[in-house]
mmCIF file of C-alpha atoms in Angstrom:
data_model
loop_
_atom_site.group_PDB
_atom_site.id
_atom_site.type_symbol
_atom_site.label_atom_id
_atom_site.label_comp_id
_atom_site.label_asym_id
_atom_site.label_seq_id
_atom_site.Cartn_x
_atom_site.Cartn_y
_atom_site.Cartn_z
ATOM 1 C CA UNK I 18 132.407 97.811 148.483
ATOM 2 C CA UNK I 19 131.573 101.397 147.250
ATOM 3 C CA UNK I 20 133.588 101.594 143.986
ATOM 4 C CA UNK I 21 133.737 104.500 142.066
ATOM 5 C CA UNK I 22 133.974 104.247 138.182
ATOM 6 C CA UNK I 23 135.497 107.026 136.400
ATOM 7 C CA UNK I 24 134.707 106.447 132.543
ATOM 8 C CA UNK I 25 134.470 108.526 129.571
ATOM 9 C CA UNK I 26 132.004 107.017 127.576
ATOM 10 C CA UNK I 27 128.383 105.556 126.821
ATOM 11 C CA UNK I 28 126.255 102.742 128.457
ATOM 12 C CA UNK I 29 124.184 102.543 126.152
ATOM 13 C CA UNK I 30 124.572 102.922 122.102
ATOM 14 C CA UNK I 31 125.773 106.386 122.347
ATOM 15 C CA UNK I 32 125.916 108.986 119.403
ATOM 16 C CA UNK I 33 127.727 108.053 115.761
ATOM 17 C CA UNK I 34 130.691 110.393 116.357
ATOM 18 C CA UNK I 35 132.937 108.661 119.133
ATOM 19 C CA UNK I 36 135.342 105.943 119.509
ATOM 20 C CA UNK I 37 134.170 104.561 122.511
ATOM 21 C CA UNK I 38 134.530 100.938 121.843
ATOM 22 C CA UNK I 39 133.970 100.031 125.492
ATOM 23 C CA UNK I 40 130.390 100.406 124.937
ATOM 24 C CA UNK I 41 130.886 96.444 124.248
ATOM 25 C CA UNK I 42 131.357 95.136 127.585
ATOM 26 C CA UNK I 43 131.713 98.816 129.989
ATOM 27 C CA UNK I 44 127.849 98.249 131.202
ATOM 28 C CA UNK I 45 128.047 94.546 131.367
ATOM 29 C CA UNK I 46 130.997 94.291 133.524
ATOM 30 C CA UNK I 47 129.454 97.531 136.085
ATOM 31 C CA UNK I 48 126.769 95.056 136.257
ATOM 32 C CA UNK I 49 128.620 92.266 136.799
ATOM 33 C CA UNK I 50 130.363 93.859 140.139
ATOM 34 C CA UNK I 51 126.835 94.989 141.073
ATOM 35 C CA UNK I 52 125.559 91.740 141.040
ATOM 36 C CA UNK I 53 128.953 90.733 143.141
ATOM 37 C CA UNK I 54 127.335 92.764 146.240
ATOM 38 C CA UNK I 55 129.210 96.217 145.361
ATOM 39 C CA UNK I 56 127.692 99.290 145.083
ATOM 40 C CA UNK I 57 129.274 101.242 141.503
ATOM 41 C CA UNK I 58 129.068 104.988 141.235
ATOM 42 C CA UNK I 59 129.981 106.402 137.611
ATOM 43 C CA UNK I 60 132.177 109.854 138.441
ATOM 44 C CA UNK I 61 132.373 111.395 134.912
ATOM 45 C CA UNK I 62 129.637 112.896 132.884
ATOM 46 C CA UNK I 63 126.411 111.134 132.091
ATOM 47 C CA UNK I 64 126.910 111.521 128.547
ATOM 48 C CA UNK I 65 124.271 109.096 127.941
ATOM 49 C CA UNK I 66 121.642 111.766 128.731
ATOM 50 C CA UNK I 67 123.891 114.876 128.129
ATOM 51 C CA UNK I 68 124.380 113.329 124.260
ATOM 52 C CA UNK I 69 122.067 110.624 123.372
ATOM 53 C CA UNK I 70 119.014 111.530 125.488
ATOM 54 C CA UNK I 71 119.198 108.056 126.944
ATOM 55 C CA UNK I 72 118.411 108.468 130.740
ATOM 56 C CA UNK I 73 119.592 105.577 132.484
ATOM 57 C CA UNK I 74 119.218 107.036 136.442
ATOM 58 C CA UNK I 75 116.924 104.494 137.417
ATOM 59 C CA UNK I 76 119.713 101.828 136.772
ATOM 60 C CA UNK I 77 122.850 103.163 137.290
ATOM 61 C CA UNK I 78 124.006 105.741 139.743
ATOM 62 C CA UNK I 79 125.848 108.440 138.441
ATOM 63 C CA UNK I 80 127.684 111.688 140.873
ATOM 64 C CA UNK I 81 129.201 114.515 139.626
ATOM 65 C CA UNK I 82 130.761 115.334 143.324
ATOM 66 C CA UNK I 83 133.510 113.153 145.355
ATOM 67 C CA UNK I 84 131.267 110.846 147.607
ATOM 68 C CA UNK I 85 132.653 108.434 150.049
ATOM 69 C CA UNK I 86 134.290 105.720 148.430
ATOM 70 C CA UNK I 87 136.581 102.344 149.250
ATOM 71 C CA UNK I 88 137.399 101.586 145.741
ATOM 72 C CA UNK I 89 137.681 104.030 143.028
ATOM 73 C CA UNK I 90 138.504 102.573 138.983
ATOM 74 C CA UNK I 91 139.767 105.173 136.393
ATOM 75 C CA UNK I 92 139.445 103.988 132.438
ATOM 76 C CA UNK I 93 142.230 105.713 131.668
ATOM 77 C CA UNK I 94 142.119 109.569 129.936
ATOM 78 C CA UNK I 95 145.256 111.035 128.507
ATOM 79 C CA UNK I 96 145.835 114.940 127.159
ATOM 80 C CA UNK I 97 143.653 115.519 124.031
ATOM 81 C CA UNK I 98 145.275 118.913 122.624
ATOM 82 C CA UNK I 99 142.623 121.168 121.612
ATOM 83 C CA UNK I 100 139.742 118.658 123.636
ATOM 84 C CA UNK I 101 140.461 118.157 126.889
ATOM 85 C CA UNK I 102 143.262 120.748 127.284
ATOM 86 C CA UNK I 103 141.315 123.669 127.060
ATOM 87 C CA UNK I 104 139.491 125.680 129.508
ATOM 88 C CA UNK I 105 136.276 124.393 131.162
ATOM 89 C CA UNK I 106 133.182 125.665 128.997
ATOM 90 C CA UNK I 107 135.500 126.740 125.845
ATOM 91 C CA UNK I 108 134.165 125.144 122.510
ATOM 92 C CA UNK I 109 134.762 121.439 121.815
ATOM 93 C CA UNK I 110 136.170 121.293 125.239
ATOM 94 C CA UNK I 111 135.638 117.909 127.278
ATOM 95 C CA UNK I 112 136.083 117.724 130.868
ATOM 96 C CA UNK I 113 137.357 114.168 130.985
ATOM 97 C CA UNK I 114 141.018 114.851 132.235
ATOM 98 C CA UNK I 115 140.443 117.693 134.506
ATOM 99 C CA UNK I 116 137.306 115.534 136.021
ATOM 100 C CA UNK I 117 140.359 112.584 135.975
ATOM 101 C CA UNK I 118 142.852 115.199 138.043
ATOM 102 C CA UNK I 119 140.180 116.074 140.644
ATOM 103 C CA UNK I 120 139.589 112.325 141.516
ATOM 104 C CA UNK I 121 143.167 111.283 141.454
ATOM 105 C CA UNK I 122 143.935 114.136 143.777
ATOM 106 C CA UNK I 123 140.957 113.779 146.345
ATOM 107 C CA UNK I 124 141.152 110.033 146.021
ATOM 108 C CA UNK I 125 144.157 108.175 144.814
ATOM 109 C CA UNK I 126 146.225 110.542 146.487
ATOM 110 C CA UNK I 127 144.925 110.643 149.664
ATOM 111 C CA UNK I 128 145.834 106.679 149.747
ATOM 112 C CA UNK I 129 142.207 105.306 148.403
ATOM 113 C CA UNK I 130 142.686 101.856 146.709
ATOM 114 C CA UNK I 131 142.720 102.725 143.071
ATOM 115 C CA UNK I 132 142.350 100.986 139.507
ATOM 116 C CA UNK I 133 144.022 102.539 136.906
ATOM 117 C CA UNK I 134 142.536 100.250 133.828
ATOM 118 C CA UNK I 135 145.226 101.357 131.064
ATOM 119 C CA UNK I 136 142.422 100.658 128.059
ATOM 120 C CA UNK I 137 144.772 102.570 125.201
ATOM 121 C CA UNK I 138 148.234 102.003 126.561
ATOM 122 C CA UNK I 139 148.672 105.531 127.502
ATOM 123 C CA UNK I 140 149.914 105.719 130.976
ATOM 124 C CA UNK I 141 153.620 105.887 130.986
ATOM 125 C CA UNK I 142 156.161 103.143 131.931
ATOM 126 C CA UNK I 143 157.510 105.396 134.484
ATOM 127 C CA UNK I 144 154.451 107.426 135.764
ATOM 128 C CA UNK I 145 154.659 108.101 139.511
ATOM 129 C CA UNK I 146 151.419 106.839 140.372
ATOM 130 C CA UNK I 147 152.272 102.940 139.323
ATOM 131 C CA UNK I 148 155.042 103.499 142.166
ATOM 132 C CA UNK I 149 152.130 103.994 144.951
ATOM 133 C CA UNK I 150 151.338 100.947 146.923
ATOM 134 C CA UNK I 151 147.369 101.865 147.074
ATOM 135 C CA UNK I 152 147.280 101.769 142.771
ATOM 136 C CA UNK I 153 146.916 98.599 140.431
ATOM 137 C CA UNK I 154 147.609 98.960 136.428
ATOM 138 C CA UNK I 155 145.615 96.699 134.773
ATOM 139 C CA UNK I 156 145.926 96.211 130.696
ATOM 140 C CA UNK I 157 144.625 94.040 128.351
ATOM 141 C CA UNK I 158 148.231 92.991 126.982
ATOM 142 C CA UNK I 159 149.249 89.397 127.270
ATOM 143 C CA UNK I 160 153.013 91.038 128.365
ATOM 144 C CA UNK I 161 151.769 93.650 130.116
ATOM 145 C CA UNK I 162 153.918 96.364 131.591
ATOM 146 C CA UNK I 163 155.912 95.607 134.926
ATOM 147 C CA UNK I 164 154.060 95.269 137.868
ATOM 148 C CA UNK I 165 150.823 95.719 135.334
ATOM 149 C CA UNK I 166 148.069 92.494 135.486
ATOM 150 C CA UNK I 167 146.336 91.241 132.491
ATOM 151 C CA UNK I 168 142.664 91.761 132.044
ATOM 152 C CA UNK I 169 141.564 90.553 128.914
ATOM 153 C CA UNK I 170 139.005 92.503 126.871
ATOM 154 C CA UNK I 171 135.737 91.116 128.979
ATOM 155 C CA UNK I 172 133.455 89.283 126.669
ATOM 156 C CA UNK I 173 130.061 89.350 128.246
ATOM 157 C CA UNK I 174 129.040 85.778 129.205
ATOM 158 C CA UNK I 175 125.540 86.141 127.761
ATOM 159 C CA UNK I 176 126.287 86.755 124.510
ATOM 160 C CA UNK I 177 128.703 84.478 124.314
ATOM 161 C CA UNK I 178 126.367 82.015 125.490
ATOM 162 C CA UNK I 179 124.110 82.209 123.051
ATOM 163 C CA UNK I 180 125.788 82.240 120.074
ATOM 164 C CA UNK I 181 125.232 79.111 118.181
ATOM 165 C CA UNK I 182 128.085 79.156 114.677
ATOM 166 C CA UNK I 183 126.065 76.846 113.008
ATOM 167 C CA UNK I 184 123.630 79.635 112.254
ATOM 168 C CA UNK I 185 125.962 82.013 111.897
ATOM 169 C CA UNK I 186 127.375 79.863 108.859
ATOM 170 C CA UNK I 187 124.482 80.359 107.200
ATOM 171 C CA UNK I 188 123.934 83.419 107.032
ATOM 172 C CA UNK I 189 124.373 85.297 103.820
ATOM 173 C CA UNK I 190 127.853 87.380 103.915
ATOM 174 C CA UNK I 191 127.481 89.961 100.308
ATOM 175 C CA UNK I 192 130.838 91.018 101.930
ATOM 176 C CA UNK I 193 134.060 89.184 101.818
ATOM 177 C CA UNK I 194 136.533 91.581 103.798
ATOM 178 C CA UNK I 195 135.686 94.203 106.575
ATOM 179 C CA UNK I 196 137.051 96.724 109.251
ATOM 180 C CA UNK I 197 134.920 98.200 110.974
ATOM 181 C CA UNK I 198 137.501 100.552 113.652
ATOM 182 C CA UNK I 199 138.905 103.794 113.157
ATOM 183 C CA UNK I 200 142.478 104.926 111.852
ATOM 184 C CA UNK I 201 144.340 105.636 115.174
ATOM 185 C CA UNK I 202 147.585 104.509 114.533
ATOM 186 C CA UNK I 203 146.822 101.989 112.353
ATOM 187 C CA UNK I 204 148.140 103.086 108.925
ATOM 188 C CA UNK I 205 151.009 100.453 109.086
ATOM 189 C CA UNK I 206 149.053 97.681 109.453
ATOM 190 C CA UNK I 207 146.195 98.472 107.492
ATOM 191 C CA UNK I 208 148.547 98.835 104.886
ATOM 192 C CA UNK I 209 150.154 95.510 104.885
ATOM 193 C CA UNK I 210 147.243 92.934 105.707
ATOM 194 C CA UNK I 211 144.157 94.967 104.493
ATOM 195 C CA UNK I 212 144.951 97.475 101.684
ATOM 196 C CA UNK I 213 146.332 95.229 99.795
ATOM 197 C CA UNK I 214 144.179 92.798 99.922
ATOM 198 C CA UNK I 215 141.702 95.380 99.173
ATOM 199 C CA UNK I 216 142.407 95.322 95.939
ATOM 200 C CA UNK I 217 141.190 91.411 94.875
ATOM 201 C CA UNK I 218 138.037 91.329 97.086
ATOM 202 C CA UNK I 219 134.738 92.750 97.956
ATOM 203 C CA UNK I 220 135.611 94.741 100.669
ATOM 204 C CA UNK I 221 134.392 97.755 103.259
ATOM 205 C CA UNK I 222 135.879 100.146 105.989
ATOM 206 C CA UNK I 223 133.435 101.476 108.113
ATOM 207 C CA UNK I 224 135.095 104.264 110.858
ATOM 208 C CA UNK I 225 136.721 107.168 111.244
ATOM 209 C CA UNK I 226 139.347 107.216 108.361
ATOM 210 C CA UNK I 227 140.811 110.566 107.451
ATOM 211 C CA UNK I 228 144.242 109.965 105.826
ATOM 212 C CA UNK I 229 143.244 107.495 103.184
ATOM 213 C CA UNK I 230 145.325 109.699 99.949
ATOM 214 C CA UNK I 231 147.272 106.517 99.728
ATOM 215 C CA UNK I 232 144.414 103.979 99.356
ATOM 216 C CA UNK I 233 142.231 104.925 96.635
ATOM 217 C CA UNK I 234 140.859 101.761 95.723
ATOM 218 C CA UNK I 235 139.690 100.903 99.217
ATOM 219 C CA UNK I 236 135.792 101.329 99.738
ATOM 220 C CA UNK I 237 135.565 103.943 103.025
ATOM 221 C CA UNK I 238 132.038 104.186 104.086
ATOM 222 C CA UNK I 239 133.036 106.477 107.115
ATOM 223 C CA UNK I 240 131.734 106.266 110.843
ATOM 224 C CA UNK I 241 128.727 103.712 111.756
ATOM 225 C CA UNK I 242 126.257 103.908 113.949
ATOM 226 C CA UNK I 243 127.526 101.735 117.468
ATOM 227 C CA UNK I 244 124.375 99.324 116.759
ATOM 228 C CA UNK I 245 125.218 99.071 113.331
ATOM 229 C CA UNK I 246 128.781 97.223 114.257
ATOM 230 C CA UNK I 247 127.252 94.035 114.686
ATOM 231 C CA UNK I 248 125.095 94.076 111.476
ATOM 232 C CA UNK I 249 127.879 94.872 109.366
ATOM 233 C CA UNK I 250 130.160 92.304 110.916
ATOM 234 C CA UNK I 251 127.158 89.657 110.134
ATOM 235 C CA UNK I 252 126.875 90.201 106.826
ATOM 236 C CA UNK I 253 130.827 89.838 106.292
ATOM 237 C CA UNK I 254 133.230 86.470 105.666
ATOM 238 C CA UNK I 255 136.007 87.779 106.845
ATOM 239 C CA UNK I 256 137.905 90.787 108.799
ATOM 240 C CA UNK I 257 141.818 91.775 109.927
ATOM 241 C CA UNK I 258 142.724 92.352 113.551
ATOM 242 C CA UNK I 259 144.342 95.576 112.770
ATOM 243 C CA UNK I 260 146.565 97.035 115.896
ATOM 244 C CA UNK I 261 148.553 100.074 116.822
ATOM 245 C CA UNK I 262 152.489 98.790 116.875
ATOM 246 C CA UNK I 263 151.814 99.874 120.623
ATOM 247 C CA UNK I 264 149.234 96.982 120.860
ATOM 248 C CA UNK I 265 150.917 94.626 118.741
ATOM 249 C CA UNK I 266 154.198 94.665 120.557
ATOM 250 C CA UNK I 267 152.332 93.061 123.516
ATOM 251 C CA UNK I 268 149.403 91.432 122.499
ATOM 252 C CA UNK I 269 147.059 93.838 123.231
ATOM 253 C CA UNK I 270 143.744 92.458 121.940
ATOM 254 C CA UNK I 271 140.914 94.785 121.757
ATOM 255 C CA UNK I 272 137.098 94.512 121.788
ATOM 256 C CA UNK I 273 137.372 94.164 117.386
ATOM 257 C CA UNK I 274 137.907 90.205 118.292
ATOM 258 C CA UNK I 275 134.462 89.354 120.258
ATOM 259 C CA UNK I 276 132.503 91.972 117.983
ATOM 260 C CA UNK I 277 133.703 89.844 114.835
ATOM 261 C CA UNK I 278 133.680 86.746 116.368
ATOM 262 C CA UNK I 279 130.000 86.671 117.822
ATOM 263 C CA UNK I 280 128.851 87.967 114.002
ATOM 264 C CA UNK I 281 129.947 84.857 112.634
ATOM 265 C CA UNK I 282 132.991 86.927 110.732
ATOM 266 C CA UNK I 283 135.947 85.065 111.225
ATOM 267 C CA UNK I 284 139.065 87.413 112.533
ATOM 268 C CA UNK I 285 142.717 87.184 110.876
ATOM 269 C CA UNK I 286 145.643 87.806 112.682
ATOM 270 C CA UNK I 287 148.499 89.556 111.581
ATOM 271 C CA UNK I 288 151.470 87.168 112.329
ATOM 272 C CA UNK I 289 153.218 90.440 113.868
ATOM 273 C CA UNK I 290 150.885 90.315 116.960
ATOM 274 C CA UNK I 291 152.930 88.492 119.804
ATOM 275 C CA UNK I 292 150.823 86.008 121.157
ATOM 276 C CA UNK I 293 148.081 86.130 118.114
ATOM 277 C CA UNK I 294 148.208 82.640 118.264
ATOM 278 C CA UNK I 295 146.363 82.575 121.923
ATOM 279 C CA UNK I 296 143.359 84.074 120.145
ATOM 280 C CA UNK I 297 142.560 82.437 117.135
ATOM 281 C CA UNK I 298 143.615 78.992 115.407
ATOM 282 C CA UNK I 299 146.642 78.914 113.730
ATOM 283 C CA UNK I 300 145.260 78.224 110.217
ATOM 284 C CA UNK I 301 143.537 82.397 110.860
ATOM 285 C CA UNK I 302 147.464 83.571 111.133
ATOM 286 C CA UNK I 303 148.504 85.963 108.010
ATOM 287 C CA UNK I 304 151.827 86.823 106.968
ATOM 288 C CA UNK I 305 150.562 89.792 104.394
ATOM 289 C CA UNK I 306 147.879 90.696 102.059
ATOM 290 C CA UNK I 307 148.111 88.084 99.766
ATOM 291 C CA UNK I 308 147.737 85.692 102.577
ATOM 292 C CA UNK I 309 144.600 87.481 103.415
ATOM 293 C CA UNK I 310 143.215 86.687 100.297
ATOM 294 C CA UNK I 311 144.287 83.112 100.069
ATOM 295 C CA UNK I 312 142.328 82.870 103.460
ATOM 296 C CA UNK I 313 139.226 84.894 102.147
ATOM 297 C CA UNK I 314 139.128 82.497 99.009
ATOM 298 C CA UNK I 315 139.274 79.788 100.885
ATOM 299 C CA UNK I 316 136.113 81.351 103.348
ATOM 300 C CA UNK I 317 134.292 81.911 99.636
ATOM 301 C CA UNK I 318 134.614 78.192 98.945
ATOM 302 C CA UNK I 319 133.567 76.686 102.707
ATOM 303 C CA UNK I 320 130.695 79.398 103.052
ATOM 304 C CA UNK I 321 127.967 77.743 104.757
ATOM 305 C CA UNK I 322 128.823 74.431 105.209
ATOM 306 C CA UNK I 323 129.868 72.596 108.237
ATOM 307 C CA UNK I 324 133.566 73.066 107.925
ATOM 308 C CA UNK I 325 132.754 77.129 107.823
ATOM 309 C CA UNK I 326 130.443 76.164 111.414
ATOM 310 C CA UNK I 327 133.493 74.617 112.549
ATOM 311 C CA UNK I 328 136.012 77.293 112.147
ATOM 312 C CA UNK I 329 133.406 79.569 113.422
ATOM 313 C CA UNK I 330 133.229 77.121 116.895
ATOM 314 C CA UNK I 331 136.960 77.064 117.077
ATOM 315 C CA UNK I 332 137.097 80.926 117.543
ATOM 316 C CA UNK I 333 134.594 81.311 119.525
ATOM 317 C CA UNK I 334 135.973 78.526 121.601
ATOM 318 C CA UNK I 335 139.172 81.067 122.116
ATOM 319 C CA UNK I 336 137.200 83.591 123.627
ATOM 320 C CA UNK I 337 136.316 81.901 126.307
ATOM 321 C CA UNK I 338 139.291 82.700 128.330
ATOM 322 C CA UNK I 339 138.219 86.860 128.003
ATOM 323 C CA UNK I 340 134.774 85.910 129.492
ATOM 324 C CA UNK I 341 133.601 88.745 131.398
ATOM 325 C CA UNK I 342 133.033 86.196 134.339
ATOM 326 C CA UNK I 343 136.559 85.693 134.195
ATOM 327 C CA UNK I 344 137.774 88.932 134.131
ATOM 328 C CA UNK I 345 135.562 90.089 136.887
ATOM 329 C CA UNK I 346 137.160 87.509 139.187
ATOM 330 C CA UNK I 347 140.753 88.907 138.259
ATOM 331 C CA UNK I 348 139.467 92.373 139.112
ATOM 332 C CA UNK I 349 137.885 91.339 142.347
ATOM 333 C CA UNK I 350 141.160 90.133 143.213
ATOM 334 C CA UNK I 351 142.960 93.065 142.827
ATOM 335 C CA UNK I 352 140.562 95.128 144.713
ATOM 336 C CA UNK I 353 140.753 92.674 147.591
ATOM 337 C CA UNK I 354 144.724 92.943 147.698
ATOM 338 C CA UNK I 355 144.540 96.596 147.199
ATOM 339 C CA UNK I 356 141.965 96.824 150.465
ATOM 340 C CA UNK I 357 144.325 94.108 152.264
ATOM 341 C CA UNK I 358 147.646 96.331 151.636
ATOM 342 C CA UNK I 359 149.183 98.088 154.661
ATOM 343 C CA UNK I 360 149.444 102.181 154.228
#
């Protein structure tokens, strides 16, 4: 098929100042459907080469205009006041949204099978388009919204592969406690399971944190680099699946897991996240902060040895049910229904 991929983001490692955390898996799963037979065309800006200089032409094919298509797969944008509400060519403006309007209209509209992947949980319950027989929501959640299917967060099958947690174990982790993320919505949570625990352990936040007044004793190192993410997570015990209520509610599990997880850092999971208990054992549930640090202790003590290994081989044993093999199926299935649906 000839599937169009609407995407605001990066390919490659992008630039320091975004929160495109679908840089993880986005090129490994457009390669995944190319490999499938399909032919992908990427719709929205090549902001590879527009931002990071990082010309990527001669592998991916990219169109700014509204080509022939049978398939056509929106990541989906929402209104950005003062980004991608503005007028075309005004400072700070991105084109995202209206680039998003123009494709729904000339595609989607006119009855082309469509993909609306719901990445932030920002397409409304009640939004018209889930009504039209030629669209398919797809979200992460584990409850996803009605008449929504689950796509896990795609892991890519080649790392996953080749990670090996006995030498993760031993490498050297100066830090007990990480986040590496930004704020969005997460104030609640970060709160609870993280700030507190702040306090009685080595400890870092790297992202985009601008509200932090009530958190002076946690260490904010602001935004990292996209290729830093894995370093820092290697060189830390420990880190706390911190969600939007909006994600918790329905055990929406983002890309935070498999970074962590891969590193060797071992993820703990608010008890509050419905359905936590699919993605990590049950001994990596926490209640509150002080059960964060009862669980980072007990990381301090095992460092290294074969019960740390272990742990480590549970969780990545979990992730095997988001591998991007798997995923890819699930989507494949719902483009074949789409292109099997009567007008």
């Amino acid at each position: 098929m000839e599937i169009g991929y609407s995407c605001w983001g990066f390919l490659g490692p992008g630039v320091v100042d975004t929160p495109d955390g679908s840089r993880s898996y986005r090129a490994s799963l457009i390669d995944a459907m190319e490999l499938a037979g399909h032919m992908v065309t990427l719709l929205q800006a090549n902001r590879d080469l527009d931002e990071a200089g990082l010309d990527l032409r001669d592998v991916y094919g990219f169109n700014g205009g509204l080509p022939e298509l049978d398939v056509v797969m929106f990541e989906w944008r929402w209104p950005l006041p003062g980004r991608n509400t503005t007028a075309c060519g005004s400072p700070g403006h991105h084109c995202d949204l209206h680039r998003q309007t123009e494709l729904i209209e000339r595609y989607t509209l006119a009855g082309v099978p469509t993909v609306i992947w719901d990445l932030d949980r920002r397409l409304p319950a009640d939004d018209p388009l889930r009504a039209l027989t030629n669209v398919r929501v797809c979200e992460f959640a584990t409850r996803p919204t009605p008449g929504a299917t689950t796509i896990l967060c795609p892991v890519p099958d080649s790392r996953l592969d080749a990670t090996d947690a006995y030498e993760l174990a031993l490498l050297h982790r100066p830090t007990s406690l990480v986040y590496v993320g930004n704020q969005y919505d997460r104030d609640e949570h970060f709160d609870r399971y993280f700030a507190s625990a702040a306090a009685h352990v080595g400890h870092r936040v790297a992202g985009k944190w601008t509200r932090t007044q009530a958190w002076p004793h946690v260490n904010f190192t602001g935004r990292c680099a996209f290729t830093e993410v894995d370093r820092i997570h290697r060189g830390a015990l420990a880190t706390v699946m911190l969600l939007p209520d909006r994600y918790a509610a329905v055990g929406h599990i983002t890309q935070r897991l498999f970074e962590a997880v891969l590193a060797g850092c071992v993820p703990l999971m608010p008890a509050d996240v419905v359905d936590g208990h699919r993605f990590v054992p049950d001994e990596l549930i926490v209640v509150d902060g002080k059960d964060v640090v009862e669980k980072v202790e007990y990381l301090q003590r095992i460092a290294g040895t074969v019960t740390h290994a272990g742990l480590i081989y549970q969780c990545l044993r979990y992730l095997d049910q988001m591998r991007l093999s798997r995923q890819a199926a699930v989507f494949q299935q719902v483009m074949t229904d789409l292109m099997s649906t009567p007008e």
